[in-house]
Amino acid sequence: MSAYGSFPGSRPRRLRTTPAMRRMVAENRLHPSDLILPAFVREGISEPIAISAMPGVVQHTRDTLRKAAVEAVEAGVAGIMLFGVPADENKDARGTAGTEPDGILQVAIRDVKAEVGDDLVIMSDLCLDEYTDHGHCGVLDEHGRVDNDATLERYAEMAQVQADAGVHVVGPSGMMDGQVGVVRDALDETGHEDVSILAYTAKYTSAFYGPFREAVGSSLQGDRKTYQQDPANGRESLRELALDLEEGADMVMVKPAGPYLDILYRVAQAVDVPVAAYQISGEFAMIEAAAEKGWIERERAILETLLGIKRAGADTILTYWATEVAGWLRETR
């Protein structure tokens, strides 16, 4: 106790007294350029289709996707991650539509590139699950199991056609062993040395993917536990991280974000490349549902979750709120 009877002598609350004071001493800040917008584009539709479990999110037409890309640029969003949704009749066992030059994802990449050029980092999901009639992320063998090495051959083809379409970044997300190395070789061998790889390094098998299945019109039969990571494991993600970096990943990702902040922190502490985190459909849906019921304050909850992901070590965040949140952030600068 001091001579004046003041107790306690240290008062952290002094730095919380006003909004201006709190802004000045904030340790982490969100910026529009931290955000990446995941977007779905569906083949053969003339109007956008609402996704019931994800209020405000749609399967875009080619025209509305172009508009969404422009809005993202105007809001200051860093990038857009594109997912193609083919017509059901164009799905097959090998996901052929995913490697056709005129497949929906390749067409969408060209559309967005023509609309916004290099003003937005154009990213593409590099995976077969949207295009296979069984819904798995790879080619199945005669026993119905995902054949790792046969799938890698298909990923190499996907990387080439997506790069030919003009993508800046490919995101191999299927969790096949060796996928980053195969994709890197395929890109380099076809003159696409400047196309970056965002490795889905720690992608866990999660209940929170539920609404995403609707978003991409998934035909999944069974589950993905033999190739996505077990939620019980942490050290395993660091092994995957080391392999991805060795194989040439330019950036790495943790997915989902919110339930795996401990993994995100460990990954961010271990690397000197940019780290992304994907706030997935189930995380989005929970907040929207609770806010709709009046149980939580929507804007505060969204910003709090994003700031938590940033605080855990993410340099960039994939979130379905990217454009909306970027607008809020620009208004408060």
mmCIF file of C-alpha atoms in Angstrom:
data_model
loop_
_atom_site.group_PDB
_atom_site.id
_atom_site.type_symbol
_atom_site.label_atom_id
_atom_site.label_comp_id
_atom_site.label_asym_id
_atom_site.label_seq_id
_atom_site.Cartn_x
_atom_site.Cartn_y
_atom_site.Cartn_z
ATOM 1 C CA MET A 1 0.000 0.000 0.000
ATOM 2 C CA SER A 2 1.331 3.478 -0.879
ATOM 3 C CA ALA A 3 1.751 6.346 1.575
ATOM 4 C CA TYR A 4 -1.556 7.756 0.350
ATOM 5 C CA GLY A 5 -3.467 4.577 1.102
ATOM 6 C CA SER A 6 -4.114 3.863 -2.555
ATOM 7 C CA PHE A 7 -4.827 0.209 -3.322
ATOM 8 C CA PRO A 8 -4.256 -1.383 -5.691
ATOM 9 C CA GLY A 9 -1.286 0.489 -7.123
ATOM 10 C CA SER A 10 -1.597 -1.149 -10.509
ATOM 11 C CA ARG A 11 -4.901 -0.468 -12.246
ATOM 12 C CA PRO A 12 -5.241 -2.069 -15.697
ATOM 13 C CA ARG A 13 -8.709 -0.514 -15.978
ATOM 14 C CA ARG A 14 -7.061 2.851 -16.679
ATOM 15 C CA LEU A 15 -6.431 1.586 -20.205
ATOM 16 C CA ARG A 16 -10.097 0.677 -20.721
ATOM 17 C CA THR A 17 -11.725 3.969 -19.774
ATOM 18 C CA THR A 18 -12.858 5.269 -23.186
ATOM 19 C CA PRO A 19 -13.381 3.912 -26.702
ATOM 20 C CA ALA A 20 -10.425 5.970 -27.907
ATOM 21 C CA MET A 21 -8.203 4.574 -25.160
ATOM 22 C CA ARG A 22 -9.244 1.002 -25.939
ATOM 23 C CA ARG A 23 -8.534 1.510 -29.649
ATOM 24 C CA MET A 24 -5.124 2.982 -28.896
ATOM 25 C CA VAL A 25 -3.936 0.025 -26.805
ATOM 26 C CA ALA A 26 -5.639 -2.764 -28.769
ATOM 27 C CA GLU A 27 -3.211 -5.623 -29.370
ATOM 28 C CA ASN A 28 -5.033 -7.005 -32.405
ATOM 29 C CA ARG A 29 -7.087 -5.337 -35.100
ATOM 30 C CA LEU A 30 -9.226 -6.583 -37.938
ATOM 31 C CA HIS A 31 -8.779 -5.010 -41.353
ATOM 32 C CA PRO A 32 -10.731 -5.613 -44.569
ATOM 33 C CA SER A 33 -7.560 -6.979 -46.164
ATOM 34 C CA ASP A 34 -7.525 -9.764 -43.556
ATOM 35 C CA LEU A 35 -10.694 -11.234 -45.050
ATOM 36 C CA ILE A 36 -11.396 -13.708 -47.855
ATOM 37 C CA LEU A 37 -14.901 -14.359 -49.165
ATOM 38 C CA PRO A 38 -15.893 -17.965 -49.955
ATOM 39 C CA ALA A 39 -18.407 -17.997 -52.816
ATOM 40 C CA PHE A 40 -20.414 -20.708 -54.566
ATOM 41 C CA VAL A 41 -21.332 -20.611 -58.244
ATOM 42 C CA ARG A 42 -23.835 -23.105 -59.622
ATOM 43 C CA GLU A 43 -24.053 -24.360 -63.147
ATOM 44 C CA GLY A 44 -27.176 -23.755 -65.196
ATOM 45 C CA ILE A 45 -29.212 -21.423 -62.988
ATOM 46 C CA SER A 46 -30.671 -18.044 -63.964
ATOM 47 C CA GLU A 47 -31.325 -16.733 -60.446
ATOM 48 C CA PRO A 48 -29.269 -17.148 -57.257
ATOM 49 C CA ILE A 49 -30.468 -19.917 -54.948
ATOM 50 C CA ALA A 50 -30.589 -19.246 -51.201
ATOM 51 C CA ILE A 51 -28.844 -21.717 -48.904
ATOM 52 C CA SER A 52 -31.373 -22.443 -46.179
ATOM 53 C CA ALA A 53 -28.902 -23.067 -43.340
ATOM 54 C CA MET A 54 -26.762 -20.025 -44.226
ATOM 55 C CA PRO A 55 -28.915 -16.868 -44.206
ATOM 56 C CA GLY A 56 -27.708 -14.352 -46.765
ATOM 57 C CA VAL A 57 -25.450 -16.826 -48.579
ATOM 58 C CA VAL A 58 -26.440 -18.101 -52.031
ATOM 59 C CA GLN A 59 -25.399 -20.317 -54.858
ATOM 60 C CA HIS A 60 -24.525 -17.638 -57.377
ATOM 61 C CA THR A 61 -25.251 -17.391 -61.046
ATOM 62 C CA ARG A 62 -22.305 -16.344 -63.163
ATOM 63 C CA ASP A 63 -23.668 -12.803 -63.267
ATOM 64 C CA THR A 64 -24.308 -12.472 -59.534
ATOM 65 C CA LEU A 65 -20.857 -13.897 -58.815
ATOM 66 C CA ARG A 66 -19.311 -11.111 -60.877
ATOM 67 C CA LYS A 67 -21.331 -8.597 -58.873
ATOM 68 C CA ALA A 68 -20.239 -10.175 -55.580
ATOM 69 C CA ALA A 69 -16.609 -9.954 -56.676
ATOM 70 C CA VAL A 70 -16.973 -6.253 -57.463
ATOM 71 C CA GLU A 71 -18.633 -5.615 -54.095
ATOM 72 C CA ALA A 72 -15.778 -7.429 -52.350
ATOM 73 C CA VAL A 73 -13.224 -5.242 -54.114
ATOM 74 C CA GLU A 74 -15.121 -2.083 -53.218
ATOM 75 C CA ALA A 75 -15.257 -3.171 -49.555
ATOM 76 C CA GLY A 76 -11.499 -3.810 -49.465
ATOM 77 C CA VAL A 77 -11.705 -7.607 -49.085
ATOM 78 C CA ALA A 78 -8.442 -9.324 -49.950
ATOM 79 C CA GLY A 79 -9.620 -12.367 -51.872
ATOM 80 C CA ILE A 80 -12.403 -14.644 -53.020
ATOM 81 C CA MET A 81 -12.371 -18.451 -52.729
ATOM 82 C CA LEU A 82 -14.477 -20.010 -55.472
ATOM 83 C CA PHE A 83 -16.386 -23.277 -55.245
ATOM 84 C CA GLY A 84 -18.069 -24.720 -58.319
ATOM 85 C CA VAL A 85 -21.416 -26.505 -58.101
ATOM 86 C CA PRO A 86 -22.027 -28.607 -61.214
ATOM 87 C CA ALA A 87 -25.389 -29.893 -62.368
ATOM 88 C CA ASP A 88 -26.134 -33.319 -60.908
ATOM 89 C CA GLU A 89 -26.162 -34.923 -64.348
ATOM 90 C CA ASN A 90 -22.571 -33.789 -64.884
ATOM 91 C CA LYS A 91 -21.232 -35.620 -61.821
ATOM 92 C CA ASP A 92 -19.450 -38.941 -62.247
ATOM 93 C CA ALA A 93 -17.154 -41.269 -60.330
ATOM 94 C CA ARG A 94 -13.989 -39.405 -61.361
ATOM 95 C CA GLY A 95 -15.288 -35.858 -61.025
ATOM 96 C CA THR A 96 -14.727 -35.159 -64.706
ATOM 97 C CA ALA A 97 -16.429 -31.749 -64.577
ATOM 98 C CA GLY A 98 -13.711 -30.579 -62.225
ATOM 99 C CA THR A 99 -11.040 -30.858 -64.914
ATOM 100 C CA GLU A 100 -12.932 -29.787 -68.001
ATOM 101 C CA PRO A 101 -11.717 -26.391 -69.269
ATOM 102 C CA ASP A 102 -15.352 -25.301 -69.513
ATOM 103 C CA GLY A 103 -16.391 -26.776 -66.171
ATOM 104 C CA ILE A 104 -18.302 -24.399 -63.926
ATOM 105 C CA LEU A 105 -15.361 -23.533 -61.656
ATOM 106 C CA GLN A 106 -13.006 -22.777 -64.536
ATOM 107 C CA VAL A 107 -15.672 -20.627 -66.189
ATOM 108 C CA ALA A 108 -16.232 -18.781 -62.906
ATOM 109 C CA ILE A 109 -12.516 -18.115 -62.499
ATOM 110 C CA ARG A 110 -12.398 -16.566 -65.967
ATOM 111 C CA ASP A 111 -15.532 -14.524 -65.240
ATOM 112 C CA VAL A 112 -14.139 -13.066 -62.031
ATOM 113 C CA LYS A 113 -10.728 -12.455 -63.574
ATOM 114 C CA ALA A 114 -12.349 -10.569 -66.461
ATOM 115 C CA GLU A 115 -14.451 -8.524 -64.034
ATOM 116 C CA VAL A 116 -11.900 -7.506 -61.383
ATOM 117 C CA GLY A 117 -8.517 -8.546 -62.769
ATOM 118 C CA ASP A 118 -5.836 -8.443 -60.115
ATOM 119 C CA ASP A 119 -7.807 -6.198 -57.746
ATOM 120 C CA LEU A 120 -8.951 -9.292 -55.857
ATOM 121 C CA VAL A 121 -6.896 -12.401 -55.118
ATOM 122 C CA ILE A 122 -8.808 -15.108 -56.962
ATOM 123 C CA MET A 123 -8.591 -18.462 -55.206
ATOM 124 C CA SER A 124 -10.073 -21.806 -56.185
ATOM 125 C CA ASP A 125 -11.009 -24.901 -54.268
ATOM 126 C CA LEU A 126 -8.958 -27.751 -55.665
ATOM 127 C CA CYS A 127 -10.933 -30.853 -54.732
ATOM 128 C CA LEU A 128 -13.152 -33.439 -56.371
ATOM 129 C CA ASP A 129 -15.984 -33.692 -53.858
ATOM 130 C CA GLU A 130 -18.278 -31.224 -55.623
ATOM 131 C CA TYR A 131 -17.928 -33.134 -58.893
ATOM 132 C CA THR A 132 -18.120 -36.816 -57.897
ATOM 133 C CA ASP A 133 -21.377 -38.718 -57.791
ATOM 134 C CA HIS A 134 -20.271 -40.356 -54.525
ATOM 135 C CA GLY A 135 -19.298 -37.041 -52.930
ATOM 136 C CA HIS A 136 -15.815 -38.034 -51.810
ATOM 137 C CA CYS A 137 -12.739 -35.897 -52.324
ATOM 138 C CA GLY A 138 -11.030 -38.426 -54.545
ATOM 139 C CA VAL A 139 -11.228 -41.417 -56.831
ATOM 140 C CA LEU A 140 -12.511 -44.636 -55.258
ATOM 141 C CA ASP A 141 -10.796 -48.003 -55.629
ATOM 142 C CA GLU A 142 -12.525 -51.341 -56.205
ATOM 143 C CA HIS A 143 -13.258 -51.594 -52.470
ATOM 144 C CA GLY A 144 -14.918 -48.184 -52.280
ATOM 145 C CA ARG A 145 -11.995 -46.545 -50.499
ATOM 146 C CA VAL A 146 -10.468 -43.253 -51.586
ATOM 147 C CA ASP A 147 -7.361 -44.081 -53.636
ATOM 148 C CA ASN A 148 -4.760 -41.547 -52.549
ATOM 149 C CA ASP A 149 -2.355 -41.781 -55.484
ATOM 150 C CA ALA A 150 -4.991 -42.042 -58.211
ATOM 151 C CA THR A 151 -6.582 -38.947 -56.683
ATOM 152 C CA LEU A 152 -3.297 -37.064 -56.851
ATOM 153 C CA GLU A 153 -3.256 -37.544 -60.622
ATOM 154 C CA ARG A 154 -6.658 -35.902 -60.803
ATOM 155 C CA TYR A 155 -5.519 -33.040 -58.565
ATOM 156 C CA ALA A 156 -2.613 -32.367 -60.924
ATOM 157 C CA GLU A 157 -5.090 -32.041 -63.783
ATOM 158 C CA MET A 158 -7.310 -29.739 -61.738
ATOM 159 C CA ALA A 159 -4.395 -27.485 -60.871
ATOM 160 C CA GLN A 160 -3.502 -27.078 -64.522
ATOM 161 C CA VAL A 161 -6.993 -26.172 -65.748
ATOM 162 C CA GLN A 162 -7.599 -23.783 -62.847
ATOM 163 C CA ALA A 163 -4.284 -22.066 -63.511
ATOM 164 C CA ASP A 164 -5.042 -21.895 -67.232
ATOM 165 C CA ALA A 165 -8.300 -20.138 -66.317
ATOM 166 C CA GLY A 166 -6.340 -17.420 -64.514
ATOM 167 C CA VAL A 167 -6.523 -18.232 -60.820
ATOM 168 C CA HIS A 168 -3.979 -16.602 -58.501
ATOM 169 C CA VAL A 169 -4.085 -19.228 -55.733
ATOM 170 C CA VAL A 170 -5.157 -22.868 -55.652
ATOM 171 C CA GLY A 171 -6.386 -24.456 -52.444
ATOM 172 C CA PRO A 172 -5.913 -28.241 -52.431
ATOM 173 C CA SER A 173 -8.398 -29.251 -49.761
ATOM 174 C CA GLY A 174 -8.835 -33.008 -50.091
ATOM 175 C CA MET A 175 -6.267 -34.024 -47.451
ATOM 176 C CA MET A 176 -4.533 -36.539 -49.698
ATOM 177 C CA ASP A 177 -0.964 -37.393 -48.706
ATOM 178 C CA GLY A 178 1.457 -35.608 -51.052
ATOM 179 C CA GLN A 179 -1.142 -33.292 -52.581
ATOM 180 C CA VAL A 180 0.857 -30.078 -52.221
ATOM 181 C CA GLY A 181 3.950 -31.519 -53.886
ATOM 182 C CA VAL A 182 1.995 -32.976 -56.791
ATOM 183 C CA VAL A 183 0.111 -29.720 -57.349
ATOM 184 C CA ARG A 184 3.325 -27.694 -57.185
ATOM 185 C CA ASP A 185 4.984 -29.914 -59.778
ATOM 186 C CA ALA A 186 1.940 -29.772 -62.045
ATOM 187 C CA LEU A 187 1.852 -25.993 -61.909
ATOM 188 C CA ASP A 188 5.561 -25.583 -62.520
ATOM 189 C CA GLU A 189 5.627 -28.062 -65.381
ATOM 190 C CA THR A 190 2.915 -26.149 -67.223
ATOM 191 C CA GLY A 191 4.427 -22.680 -66.871
ATOM 192 C CA HIS A 192 2.376 -21.584 -63.860
ATOM 193 C CA GLU A 193 5.238 -20.967 -61.452
ATOM 194 C CA ASP A 194 3.579 -17.790 -60.164
ATOM 195 C CA VAL A 195 0.371 -19.503 -59.039
ATOM 196 C CA SER A 196 0.452 -19.880 -55.249
ATOM 197 C CA ILE A 197 -0.691 -22.795 -53.125
ATOM 198 C CA LEU A 198 -2.806 -22.309 -50.018
ATOM 199 C CA ALA A 199 -2.440 -25.670 -48.309
ATOM 200 C CA TYR A 200 -5.358 -26.985 -46.283
ATOM 201 C CA THR A 201 -2.824 -28.174 -43.730
ATOM 202 C CA ALA A 202 -5.005 -28.974 -40.734
ATOM 203 C CA LYS A 203 -8.463 -29.882 -41.995
ATOM 204 C CA TYR A 204 -10.464 -31.753 -39.399
ATOM 205 C CA THR A 205 -13.439 -34.017 -39.927
ATOM 206 C CA SER A 206 -16.111 -31.877 -38.319
ATOM 207 C CA ALA A 207 -19.820 -31.724 -37.622
ATOM 208 C CA PHE A 208 -19.648 -28.028 -38.449
ATOM 209 C CA TYR A 209 -19.457 -28.690 -42.202
ATOM 210 C CA GLY A 210 -23.161 -29.522 -42.302
ATOM 211 C CA PRO A 211 -24.518 -26.426 -44.085
ATOM 212 C CA PHE A 212 -21.655 -26.554 -46.593
ATOM 213 C CA ARG A 213 -23.027 -29.854 -47.893
ATOM 214 C CA GLU A 214 -26.135 -28.015 -49.018
ATOM 215 C CA ALA A 215 -24.089 -25.133 -50.416
ATOM 216 C CA VAL A 216 -22.162 -27.377 -52.819
ATOM 217 C CA GLY A 217 -24.976 -29.833 -53.486
ATOM 218 C CA SER A 218 -22.921 -32.651 -51.981
ATOM 219 C CA SER A 219 -23.599 -36.252 -52.984
ATOM 220 C CA LEU A 220 -21.555 -37.618 -50.087
ATOM 221 C CA GLN A 221 -22.084 -41.224 -49.148
ATOM 222 C CA GLY A 222 -20.454 -42.191 -45.840
ATOM 223 C CA ASP A 223 -17.914 -39.917 -44.181
ATOM 224 C CA ARG A 224 -14.378 -38.574 -44.652
ATOM 225 C CA LYS A 225 -12.762 -39.870 -41.490
ATOM 226 C CA THR A 226 -10.081 -41.835 -43.356
ATOM 227 C CA TYR A 227 -8.531 -38.705 -44.844
ATOM 228 C CA GLN A 228 -9.581 -35.652 -42.833
ATOM 229 C CA GLN A 229 -7.942 -35.262 -39.418
ATOM 230 C CA ASP A 230 -9.307 -36.673 -36.179
ATOM 231 C CA PRO A 231 -10.577 -33.909 -33.834
ATOM 232 C CA ALA A 232 -8.817 -35.707 -30.966
ATOM 233 C CA ASN A 233 -5.369 -34.984 -32.399
ATOM 234 C CA GLY A 234 -3.151 -31.917 -32.151
ATOM 235 C CA ARG A 235 0.421 -33.031 -32.825
ATOM 236 C CA GLU A 236 -0.718 -34.583 -36.074
ATOM 237 C CA SER A 237 -1.402 -31.127 -37.485
ATOM 238 C CA LEU A 238 2.242 -30.152 -36.972
ATOM 239 C CA ARG A 239 3.322 -33.225 -38.911
ATOM 240 C CA GLU A 240 1.003 -32.241 -41.748
ATOM 241 C CA LEU A 241 2.401 -28.711 -41.541
ATOM 242 C CA ALA A 242 5.995 -29.870 -41.928
ATOM 243 C CA LEU A 243 5.074 -31.999 -44.943
ATOM 244 C CA ASP A 244 3.157 -29.200 -46.652
ATOM 245 C CA LEU A 245 6.009 -26.740 -46.217
ATOM 246 C CA GLU A 246 8.526 -29.277 -47.489
ATOM 247 C CA GLU A 247 6.352 -29.857 -50.552
ATOM 248 C CA GLY A 248 6.168 -26.155 -51.403
ATOM 249 C CA ALA A 249 3.124 -24.601 -49.716
ATOM 250 C CA ASP A 250 3.144 -20.803 -49.923
ATOM 251 C CA MET A 251 0.449 -20.392 -47.276
ATOM 252 C CA VAL A 252 -1.163 -22.785 -44.806
ATOM 253 C CA MET A 253 -4.652 -23.100 -43.377
ATOM 254 C CA VAL A 254 -6.474 -24.424 -40.335
ATOM 255 C CA LYS A 255 -10.089 -25.516 -40.873
ATOM 256 C CA PRO A 256 -12.458 -25.168 -39.019
ATOM 257 C CA ALA A 257 -11.321 -22.053 -37.176
ATOM 258 C CA GLY A 258 -13.328 -21.563 -33.976
ATOM 259 C CA PRO A 259 -13.208 -25.088 -32.512
ATOM 260 C CA TYR A 260 -9.488 -25.364 -33.346
ATOM 261 C CA LEU A 261 -7.980 -22.111 -32.101
ATOM 262 C CA ASP A 262 -5.381 -24.107 -30.182
ATOM 263 C CA ILE A 263 -4.226 -25.719 -33.434
ATOM 264 C CA LEU A 264 -4.231 -22.351 -35.181
ATOM 265 C CA TYR A 265 -2.036 -20.901 -32.446
ATOM 266 C CA ARG A 266 0.440 -23.788 -32.638
ATOM 267 C CA VAL A 267 0.655 -23.567 -36.417
ATOM 268 C CA ALA A 268 1.119 -19.785 -36.373
ATOM 269 C CA GLN A 269 3.900 -20.074 -33.808
ATOM 270 C CA ALA A 270 5.725 -22.671 -35.912
ATOM 271 C CA VAL A 271 5.900 -21.032 -39.348
ATOM 272 C CA ASP A 272 7.151 -18.008 -41.222
ATOM 273 C CA VAL A 273 4.583 -18.212 -44.030
ATOM 274 C CA PRO A 274 1.125 -16.621 -43.990
ATOM 275 C CA VAL A 275 -1.479 -18.524 -41.974
ATOM 276 C CA ALA A 276 -5.159 -18.653 -42.892
ATOM 277 C CA ALA A 277 -8.158 -19.957 -40.971
ATOM 278 C CA TYR A 278 -11.562 -20.869 -42.375
ATOM 279 C CA GLN A 279 -14.594 -19.881 -40.314
ATOM 280 C CA ILE A 280 -16.823 -22.557 -41.758
ATOM 281 C CA SER A 281 -20.519 -22.889 -42.511
ATOM 282 C CA GLY A 282 -21.562 -24.344 -39.160
ATOM 283 C CA GLU A 283 -19.797 -21.577 -37.260
ATOM 284 C CA PHE A 284 -21.616 -19.043 -39.436
ATOM 285 C CA ALA A 285 -24.978 -20.788 -39.064
ATOM 286 C CA MET A 286 -24.830 -20.971 -35.266
ATOM 287 C CA ILE A 287 -24.331 -17.240 -34.879
ATOM 288 C CA GLU A 288 -26.978 -16.365 -37.443
ATOM 289 C CA ALA A 289 -29.486 -18.715 -35.800
ATOM 290 C CA ALA A 290 -28.834 -17.422 -32.287
ATOM 291 C CA ALA A 291 -28.967 -13.817 -33.466
ATOM 292 C CA GLU A 292 -32.235 -14.438 -35.305
ATOM 293 C CA LYS A 293 -33.718 -15.681 -32.017
ATOM 294 C CA GLY A 294 -32.444 -12.604 -30.212
ATOM 295 C CA TRP A 295 -30.166 -14.638 -27.972
ATOM 296 C CA ILE A 296 -26.966 -12.794 -28.931
ATOM 297 C CA GLU A 297 -26.010 -9.483 -30.525
ATOM 298 C CA ARG A 298 -25.223 -10.382 -34.109
ATOM 299 C CA GLU A 299 -22.605 -7.767 -35.030
ATOM 300 C CA ARG A 300 -20.756 -8.041 -31.726
ATOM 301 C CA ALA A 301 -20.691 -11.838 -31.911
ATOM 302 C CA ILE A 302 -19.400 -11.839 -35.496
ATOM 303 C CA LEU A 303 -16.616 -9.393 -34.720
ATOM 304 C CA GLU A 304 -15.687 -11.185 -31.500
ATOM 305 C CA THR A 305 -15.278 -14.536 -33.240
ATOM 306 C CA LEU A 306 -13.214 -13.014 -36.038
ATOM 307 C CA LEU A 307 -11.020 -11.148 -33.592
ATOM 308 C CA GLY A 308 -10.488 -14.366 -31.631
ATOM 309 C CA ILE A 309 -9.312 -16.090 -34.804
ATOM 310 C CA LYS A 310 -6.988 -13.178 -35.547
ATOM 311 C CA ARG A 311 -5.657 -13.198 -31.971
ATOM 312 C CA ALA A 312 -4.897 -16.919 -32.232
ATOM 313 C CA GLY A 313 -2.554 -16.212 -35.134
ATOM 314 C CA ALA A 314 -4.462 -16.027 -38.420
ATOM 315 C CA ASP A 315 -3.141 -13.557 -40.968
ATOM 316 C CA THR A 316 -6.181 -14.073 -43.186
ATOM 317 C CA ILE A 317 -9.665 -15.384 -42.416
ATOM 318 C CA LEU A 318 -12.082 -17.026 -44.804
ATOM 319 C CA THR A 319 -15.541 -16.005 -43.675
ATOM 320 C CA TYR A 320 -18.956 -15.747 -45.312
ATOM 321 C CA TRP A 321 -19.309 -12.349 -43.652
ATOM 322 C CA ALA A 322 -16.187 -10.974 -45.367
ATOM 323 C CA THR A 323 -17.805 -8.252 -47.473
ATOM 324 C CA GLU A 324 -20.278 -7.216 -44.795
ATOM 325 C CA VAL A 325 -17.644 -7.040 -42.072
ATOM 326 C CA ALA A 326 -15.218 -5.183 -44.337
ATOM 327 C CA GLY A 327 -17.917 -2.551 -44.756
ATOM 328 C CA TRP A 328 -18.298 -2.196 -41.002
ATOM 329 C CA LEU A 329 -14.554 -1.855 -40.550
ATOM 330 C CA ARG A 330 -14.252 0.842 -43.207
ATOM 331 C CA GLU A 331 -17.074 2.806 -41.593
ATOM 332 C CA THR A 332 -15.331 2.856 -38.193
ATOM 333 C CA ARG A 333 -11.854 3.835 -39.379
#
